[in-house]
């Protein structure tokens, strides 16, 4: 079976659609190559190609049928995750084959922990009337189109009366700001500015966490006895970073409000002096 080219992701080399992954396996569960491919969100062709490159160990044979276990699945998931992050297959092969088999599960945990730890937000279906009422505005397709453009919402196919909120907390809080009297378009326009700047902060924080905590652990070969402490430290750092960012934003917001109020008072005072001068 031919191996995929460098950089091939989880899709099959012939472009065939993927099979949806199943729930996490039990520790002693075994499955055929078709079941393994489904759980790994790969095609059978790619599973066999990765096996041919030595990225997974041979299966347990029973007659002519091979049976795979959780270790095989975790290794394939690690390969898939690394490919999805843009690494070439050659780089993934070198990294995986130079690491002990026991490091696979830890590497997966570390990748998932560092990769958008609160990305598991559940989308919320809301009627257009309810969304408009939340913001105290009339129904407006243009506003929903703007939310869709920034990835905050999505139209529901064949249901023009509903909207799927991709980031419900952001949309709800934005609607609350609009309900207080701020223009809806102005609130929506703030999103890309906040997204860009907050992403830069997040990237810097993750880079620091990786350099100070994760990288030494990786350099040591991801030893199993150090894994709980390292993963626990990173997991605790993430909410701390969130709280620091929130506290600094509140401080900056208070300063901006004070400065704006001072500017407005100065302008009122200047206009008053001008009127007195004319009289």
mmCIF file of C-alpha atoms in Angstrom:
data_model
loop_
_atom_site.group_PDB
_atom_site.id
_atom_site.type_symbol
_atom_site.label_atom_id
_atom_site.label_comp_id
_atom_site.label_asym_id
_atom_site.label_seq_id
_atom_site.Cartn_x
_atom_site.Cartn_y
_atom_site.Cartn_z
ATOM 1 C CA UNK A 1 0.000 0.000 0.000
ATOM 2 C CA UNK A 2 1.561 3.335 -1.023
ATOM 3 C CA UNK A 3 2.354 5.817 1.730
ATOM 4 C CA UNK A 4 0.855 9.300 1.678
ATOM 5 C CA UNK A 5 2.956 12.253 0.598
ATOM 6 C CA UNK A 6 4.548 14.577 3.168
ATOM 7 C CA UNK A 7 2.007 16.972 4.608
ATOM 8 C CA UNK A 8 -0.979 14.699 3.985
ATOM 9 C CA UNK A 9 -3.595 15.240 6.647
ATOM 10 C CA UNK A 10 -6.215 12.883 7.896
ATOM 11 C CA UNK A 11 -8.056 12.761 4.577
ATOM 12 C CA UNK A 12 -7.310 9.767 2.380
ATOM 13 C CA UNK A 13 -4.659 10.123 -0.298
ATOM 14 C CA UNK A 14 -7.301 9.587 -2.974
ATOM 15 C CA UNK A 15 -9.560 12.255 -1.487
ATOM 16 C CA UNK A 16 -12.166 9.853 -0.130
ATOM 17 C CA UNK A 17 -14.344 11.246 2.656
ATOM 18 C CA UNK A 18 -13.487 10.476 6.250
ATOM 19 C CA UNK A 19 -15.543 8.405 8.633
ATOM 20 C CA UNK A 20 -16.690 10.064 11.850
ATOM 21 C CA UNK A 21 -14.759 9.071 14.974
ATOM 22 C CA UNK A 22 -16.450 7.053 17.689
ATOM 23 C CA UNK A 23 -16.341 7.455 21.450
ATOM 24 C CA UNK A 24 -13.166 6.851 23.430
ATOM 25 C CA UNK A 25 -12.269 3.147 23.711
ATOM 26 C CA UNK A 26 -11.951 1.125 26.864
ATOM 27 C CA UNK A 27 -8.472 0.099 27.999
ATOM 28 C CA UNK A 28 -8.859 -3.516 26.789
ATOM 29 C CA UNK A 29 -11.022 -2.894 23.751
ATOM 30 C CA UNK A 30 -9.813 -4.167 20.392
ATOM 31 C CA UNK A 31 -10.988 -3.350 16.898
ATOM 32 C CA UNK A 32 -10.391 -4.204 13.278
ATOM 33 C CA UNK A 33 -8.642 -1.882 10.854
ATOM 34 C CA UNK A 34 -12.020 -0.494 9.723
ATOM 35 C CA UNK A 35 -13.029 0.249 13.317
ATOM 36 C CA UNK A 36 -9.606 1.749 14.057
ATOM 37 C CA UNK A 37 -9.869 4.030 11.021
ATOM 38 C CA UNK A 38 -13.328 5.207 12.104
ATOM 39 C CA UNK A 39 -12.159 6.014 15.636
ATOM 40 C CA UNK A 40 -9.036 7.801 14.376
ATOM 41 C CA UNK A 41 -11.077 9.810 11.852
ATOM 42 C CA UNK A 42 -8.934 8.460 9.034
ATOM 43 C CA UNK A 43 -9.477 6.161 6.074
ATOM 44 C CA UNK A 44 -8.340 2.548 6.105
ATOM 45 C CA UNK A 45 -5.915 3.398 3.319
ATOM 46 C CA UNK A 46 -4.112 5.978 5.436
ATOM 47 C CA UNK A 47 -4.040 3.684 8.486
ATOM 48 C CA UNK A 48 -2.326 1.018 6.418
ATOM 49 C CA UNK A 49 0.014 3.589 4.902
ATOM 50 C CA UNK A 50 1.075 4.841 8.343
ATOM 51 C CA UNK A 51 1.503 1.243 9.502
ATOM 52 C CA UNK A 52 3.770 0.582 6.515
ATOM 53 C CA UNK A 53 5.961 3.494 7.645
ATOM 54 C CA UNK A 54 6.228 2.021 11.132
ATOM 55 C CA UNK A 55 4.152 4.735 12.816
ATOM 56 C CA UNK A 56 2.042 2.093 14.558
ATOM 57 C CA UNK A 57 3.004 -1.389 15.718
ATOM 58 C CA UNK A 58 1.691 -4.476 13.909
ATOM 59 C CA UNK A 59 -1.724 -5.649 15.124
ATOM 60 C CA UNK A 60 -2.462 -8.847 17.001
ATOM 61 C CA UNK A 61 -3.316 -11.448 14.374
ATOM 62 C CA UNK A 62 -6.123 -13.916 14.716
ATOM 63 C CA UNK A 63 -6.179 -15.900 11.522
ATOM 64 C CA UNK A 64 -6.082 -13.337 8.740
ATOM 65 C CA UNK A 65 -7.681 -10.578 10.835
ATOM 66 C CA UNK A 66 -5.619 -7.986 12.667
ATOM 67 C CA UNK A 67 -6.833 -6.532 15.964
ATOM 68 C CA UNK A 68 -5.696 -3.117 17.224
ATOM 69 C CA UNK A 69 -5.843 -1.620 20.719
ATOM 70 C CA UNK A 70 -5.944 1.809 22.386
ATOM 71 C CA UNK A 71 -2.194 2.365 21.924
ATOM 72 C CA UNK A 72 -2.593 2.119 18.156
ATOM 73 C CA UNK A 73 -5.474 4.596 18.260
ATOM 74 C CA UNK A 74 -3.580 7.107 20.403
ATOM 75 C CA UNK A 75 -0.575 6.960 18.091
ATOM 76 C CA UNK A 76 -2.782 7.614 15.050
ATOM 77 C CA UNK A 77 -4.529 10.477 16.838
ATOM 78 C CA UNK A 78 -1.156 12.024 17.621
ATOM 79 C CA UNK A 79 -0.092 11.695 13.986
ATOM 80 C CA UNK A 80 -3.354 13.267 12.842
ATOM 81 C CA UNK A 81 -3.093 16.153 15.312
ATOM 82 C CA UNK A 82 0.464 16.956 14.290
ATOM 83 C CA UNK A 83 -0.412 16.841 10.598
ATOM 84 C CA UNK A 84 -3.395 19.116 11.233
ATOM 85 C CA UNK A 85 -0.986 21.628 12.801
ATOM 86 C CA UNK A 86 0.952 21.808 9.546
ATOM 87 C CA UNK A 87 3.865 19.459 10.221
ATOM 88 C CA UNK A 88 5.027 17.360 7.291
ATOM 89 C CA UNK A 89 4.668 13.610 7.492
ATOM 90 C CA UNK A 90 8.472 13.278 7.460
ATOM 91 C CA UNK A 91 8.755 15.517 10.540
ATOM 92 C CA UNK A 92 5.949 13.669 12.298
ATOM 93 C CA UNK A 93 7.550 10.326 11.503
ATOM 94 C CA UNK A 94 10.887 11.457 12.936
ATOM 95 C CA UNK A 95 9.286 12.809 16.132
ATOM 96 C CA UNK A 96 7.013 9.829 16.721
ATOM 97 C CA UNK A 97 9.588 7.133 16.033
ATOM 98 C CA UNK A 98 12.158 8.802 18.300
ATOM 99 C CA UNK A 99 9.750 8.927 21.263
ATOM 100 C CA UNK A 100 8.927 6.041 23.592
ATOM 101 C CA UNK A 101 5.554 4.400 23.062
ATOM 102 C CA UNK A 102 4.459 5.472 26.555
ATOM 103 C CA UNK A 103 4.820 9.136 25.576
ATOM 104 C CA UNK A 104 1.996 9.086 23.019
ATOM 105 C CA UNK A 105 -0.909 9.566 25.446
ATOM 106 C CA UNK A 106 0.974 12.274 27.354
ATOM 107 C CA UNK A 107 1.825 14.111 24.134
ATOM 108 C CA UNK A 108 -1.842 14.052 23.145
ATOM 109 C CA UNK A 109 -2.870 15.419 26.545
ATOM 110 C CA UNK A 110 -0.284 18.187 26.282
ATOM 111 C CA UNK A 111 -1.330 19.158 22.759
ATOM 112 C CA UNK A 112 -5.001 19.274 23.684
ATOM 113 C CA UNK A 113 -4.294 21.262 26.836
ATOM 114 C CA UNK A 114 -2.301 23.903 24.973
ATOM 115 C CA UNK A 115 -4.681 24.023 22.016
ATOM 116 C CA UNK A 116 -7.571 26.368 22.839
ATOM 117 C CA UNK A 117 -8.433 24.830 26.208
ATOM 118 C CA UNK A 118 -11.920 26.353 26.263
ATOM 119 C CA UNK A 119 -12.765 25.676 22.635
ATOM 120 C CA UNK A 120 -15.487 23.167 23.535
ATOM 121 C CA UNK A 121 -18.215 25.841 23.553
ATOM 122 C CA UNK A 122 -21.526 24.295 22.524
ATOM 123 C CA UNK A 123 -23.320 26.215 19.745
ATOM 124 C CA UNK A 124 -26.789 27.422 20.674
ATOM 125 C CA UNK A 125 -29.857 27.561 18.453
ATOM 126 C CA UNK A 126 -31.865 30.757 18.919
ATOM 127 C CA UNK A 127 -34.829 32.189 17.085
ATOM 128 C CA UNK A 128 -34.250 35.451 15.257
ATOM 129 C CA UNK A 129 -37.033 37.062 17.263
ATOM 130 C CA UNK A 130 -35.372 36.051 20.539
ATOM 131 C CA UNK A 131 -32.011 37.407 19.385
ATOM 132 C CA UNK A 132 -33.552 40.715 18.332
ATOM 133 C CA UNK A 133 -35.412 40.972 21.648
ATOM 134 C CA UNK A 134 -32.190 40.270 23.538
ATOM 135 C CA UNK A 135 -30.568 43.326 21.925
ATOM 136 C CA UNK A 136 -33.769 45.445 21.908
ATOM 137 C CA UNK A 137 -33.502 45.903 18.128
ATOM 138 C CA UNK A 138 -35.612 44.973 15.113
ATOM 139 C CA UNK A 139 -34.840 41.857 13.109
ATOM 140 C CA UNK A 140 -32.033 42.678 10.694
ATOM 141 C CA UNK A 141 -30.432 40.261 8.226
ATOM 142 C CA UNK A 142 -27.438 42.582 7.829
ATOM 143 C CA UNK A 143 -26.565 42.299 11.522
ATOM 144 C CA UNK A 144 -26.777 38.515 11.427
ATOM 145 C CA UNK A 145 -24.656 38.487 8.257
ATOM 146 C CA UNK A 146 -22.032 40.483 10.171
ATOM 147 C CA UNK A 147 -22.083 37.937 13.017
ATOM 148 C CA UNK A 148 -21.698 35.149 10.453
ATOM 149 C CA UNK A 149 -18.784 36.949 8.788
ATOM 150 C CA UNK A 150 -16.842 37.003 12.063
ATOM 151 C CA UNK A 151 -17.632 33.391 12.915
ATOM 152 C CA UNK A 152 -19.943 34.274 15.794
ATOM 153 C CA UNK A 153 -23.101 32.823 14.271
ATOM 154 C CA UNK A 154 -24.355 30.775 11.329
ATOM 155 C CA UNK A 155 -27.551 30.689 9.334
ATOM 156 C CA UNK A 156 -29.576 27.511 9.762
ATOM 157 C CA UNK A 157 -30.202 25.718 6.488
ATOM 158 C CA UNK A 158 -33.891 25.626 5.502
ATOM 159 C CA UNK A 159 -34.843 27.571 8.656
ATOM 160 C CA UNK A 160 -34.822 31.320 8.116
ATOM 161 C CA UNK A 161 -36.409 31.885 11.512
ATOM 162 C CA UNK A 162 -33.430 30.559 13.522
ATOM 163 C CA UNK A 163 -29.753 31.363 13.965
ATOM 164 C CA UNK A 164 -27.024 29.121 15.354
ATOM 165 C CA UNK A 165 -24.804 31.026 17.801
ATOM 166 C CA UNK A 166 -21.285 29.658 17.396
ATOM 167 C CA UNK A 167 -19.999 31.778 20.291
ATOM 168 C CA UNK A 168 -23.166 32.237 22.364
ATOM 169 C CA UNK A 169 -21.495 33.987 25.323
ATOM 170 C CA UNK A 170 -19.924 36.615 23.047
ATOM 171 C CA UNK A 171 -23.161 37.187 21.133
ATOM 172 C CA UNK A 172 -25.255 37.405 24.306
ATOM 173 C CA UNK A 173 -22.916 39.909 25.941
ATOM 174 C CA UNK A 174 -22.713 41.929 22.742
ATOM 175 C CA UNK A 175 -26.508 41.974 22.585
ATOM 176 C CA UNK A 176 -26.583 43.187 26.194
ATOM 177 C CA UNK A 177 -24.298 46.092 25.254
ATOM 178 C CA UNK A 178 -26.584 46.964 22.350
ATOM 179 C CA UNK A 179 -29.596 46.803 24.677
ATOM 180 C CA UNK A 180 -27.871 49.429 26.857
ATOM 181 C CA UNK A 181 -27.839 51.823 23.907
ATOM 182 C CA UNK A 182 -24.604 51.157 22.000
ATOM 183 C CA UNK A 183 -24.998 50.872 18.205
ATOM 184 C CA UNK A 184 -25.052 47.233 17.075
ATOM 185 C CA UNK A 185 -22.689 47.827 14.150
ATOM 186 C CA UNK A 186 -20.165 49.504 16.447
ATOM 187 C CA UNK A 187 -20.221 46.546 18.856
ATOM 188 C CA UNK A 188 -19.773 44.041 16.034
ATOM 189 C CA UNK A 189 -16.924 46.124 14.571
ATOM 190 C CA UNK A 190 -15.052 45.803 17.877
ATOM 191 C CA UNK A 191 -14.862 42.030 17.543
ATOM 192 C CA UNK A 192 -11.979 41.745 15.018
ATOM 193 C CA UNK A 193 -9.985 44.340 16.980
ATOM 194 C CA UNK A 194 -10.427 42.426 20.235
ATOM 195 C CA UNK A 195 -9.842 39.090 18.523
ATOM 196 C CA UNK A 196 -6.561 40.245 16.997
ATOM 197 C CA UNK A 197 -5.161 41.737 20.178
ATOM 198 C CA UNK A 198 -6.343 38.992 22.513
ATOM 199 C CA UNK A 199 -4.937 36.347 20.177
ATOM 200 C CA UNK A 200 -1.546 38.065 20.336
ATOM 201 C CA UNK A 201 -1.729 37.965 24.163
ATOM 202 C CA UNK A 202 -2.797 34.323 24.127
ATOM 203 C CA UNK A 203 -0.019 33.340 21.715
ATOM 204 C CA UNK A 204 2.586 35.072 23.888
ATOM 205 C CA UNK A 205 1.305 33.400 27.048
ATOM 206 C CA UNK A 206 1.232 29.933 25.473
ATOM 207 C CA UNK A 207 4.734 30.447 24.081
ATOM 208 C CA UNK A 208 5.992 31.342 27.557
ATOM 209 C CA UNK A 209 4.233 28.339 29.112
ATOM 210 C CA UNK A 210 5.708 26.021 26.505
ATOM 211 C CA UNK A 211 9.221 27.422 26.904
ATOM 212 C CA UNK A 212 9.192 27.365 30.711
ATOM 213 C CA UNK A 213 7.201 24.211 31.466
ATOM 214 C CA UNK A 214 6.364 22.069 28.458
ATOM 215 C CA UNK A 215 9.630 22.216 26.517
ATOM 216 C CA UNK A 216 11.881 20.908 29.330
ATOM 217 C CA UNK A 217 9.370 18.090 29.817
ATOM 218 C CA UNK A 218 9.457 17.316 26.093
ATOM 219 C CA UNK A 219 13.269 17.481 26.029
ATOM 220 C CA UNK A 220 13.357 14.896 28.811
ATOM 221 C CA UNK A 221 11.361 12.516 26.639
ATOM 222 C CA UNK A 222 7.944 13.113 28.288
ATOM 223 C CA UNK A 223 8.677 10.896 31.310
ATOM 224 C CA UNK A 224 5.477 9.399 32.690
ATOM 225 C CA UNK A 225 6.330 10.211 36.326
ATOM 226 C CA UNK A 226 6.566 13.954 35.530
ATOM 227 C CA UNK A 227 3.425 14.102 33.388
ATOM 228 C CA UNK A 228 0.796 14.743 36.116
ATOM 229 C CA UNK A 229 2.757 17.625 37.605
ATOM 230 C CA UNK A 230 3.484 19.262 34.245
ATOM 231 C CA UNK A 231 -0.052 18.895 32.886
ATOM 232 C CA UNK A 232 -1.501 20.097 36.185
ATOM 233 C CA UNK A 233 0.718 23.189 36.192
ATOM 234 C CA UNK A 234 -0.283 24.146 32.649
ATOM 235 C CA UNK A 235 -3.956 23.547 33.370
ATOM 236 C CA UNK A 236 -3.794 25.858 36.418
ATOM 237 C CA UNK A 237 -1.900 28.544 34.519
ATOM 238 C CA UNK A 238 -4.584 28.930 31.862
ATOM 239 C CA UNK A 239 -7.348 30.337 34.111
ATOM 240 C CA UNK A 240 -4.745 32.488 35.869
ATOM 241 C CA UNK A 241 -3.848 34.058 32.510
ATOM 242 C CA UNK A 242 -7.535 34.664 31.840
ATOM 243 C CA UNK A 243 -8.018 36.444 35.175
ATOM 244 C CA UNK A 244 -4.896 38.584 34.720
ATOM 245 C CA UNK A 245 -6.083 39.638 31.257
ATOM 246 C CA UNK A 246 -9.550 40.451 32.609
ATOM 247 C CA UNK A 247 -8.140 42.486 35.509
ATOM 248 C CA UNK A 248 -5.819 44.454 33.226
ATOM 249 C CA UNK A 249 -8.647 45.129 30.777
ATOM 250 C CA UNK A 250 -10.871 46.439 33.582
ATOM 251 C CA UNK A 251 -8.063 48.758 34.698
ATOM 252 C CA UNK A 252 -7.452 49.990 31.150
ATOM 253 C CA UNK A 253 -11.198 50.451 30.629
ATOM 254 C CA UNK A 254 -11.471 52.547 33.807
ATOM 255 C CA UNK A 255 -8.567 54.734 32.680
ATOM 256 C CA UNK A 256 -10.138 55.162 29.230
ATOM 257 C CA UNK A 257 -13.472 56.175 30.795
ATOM 258 C CA UNK A 258 -11.782 58.686 33.099
ATOM 259 C CA UNK A 259 -9.833 60.161 30.200
ATOM 260 C CA UNK A 260 -12.934 60.445 28.015
ATOM 261 C CA UNK A 261 -14.962 62.064 30.796
ATOM 262 C CA UNK A 262 -12.133 64.538 31.350
ATOM 263 C CA UNK A 263 -12.053 65.354 27.648
ATOM 264 C CA UNK A 264 -15.812 65.885 27.529
ATOM 265 C CA UNK A 265 -15.699 68.180 30.603
ATOM 266 C CA UNK A 266 -12.843 70.181 29.091
ATOM 267 C CA UNK A 267 -14.826 70.637 25.891
ATOM 268 C CA UNK A 268 -17.884 71.796 27.834
ATOM 269 C CA UNK A 269 -15.723 74.250 29.765
ATOM 270 C CA UNK A 270 -14.128 75.619 26.603
ATOM 271 C CA UNK A 271 -17.497 76.131 24.955
ATOM 272 C CA UNK A 272 -18.742 77.947 28.077
ATOM 273 C CA UNK A 273 -15.767 80.305 28.064
ATOM 274 C CA UNK A 274 -16.271 80.987 24.348
ATOM 275 C CA UNK A 275 -19.929 81.933 24.939
ATOM 276 C CA UNK A 276 -18.955 84.259 27.812
ATOM 277 C CA UNK A 277 -16.281 85.891 25.637
ATOM 278 C CA UNK A 278 -18.777 86.651 22.868
ATOM 279 C CA UNK A 279 -21.096 88.385 25.344
#
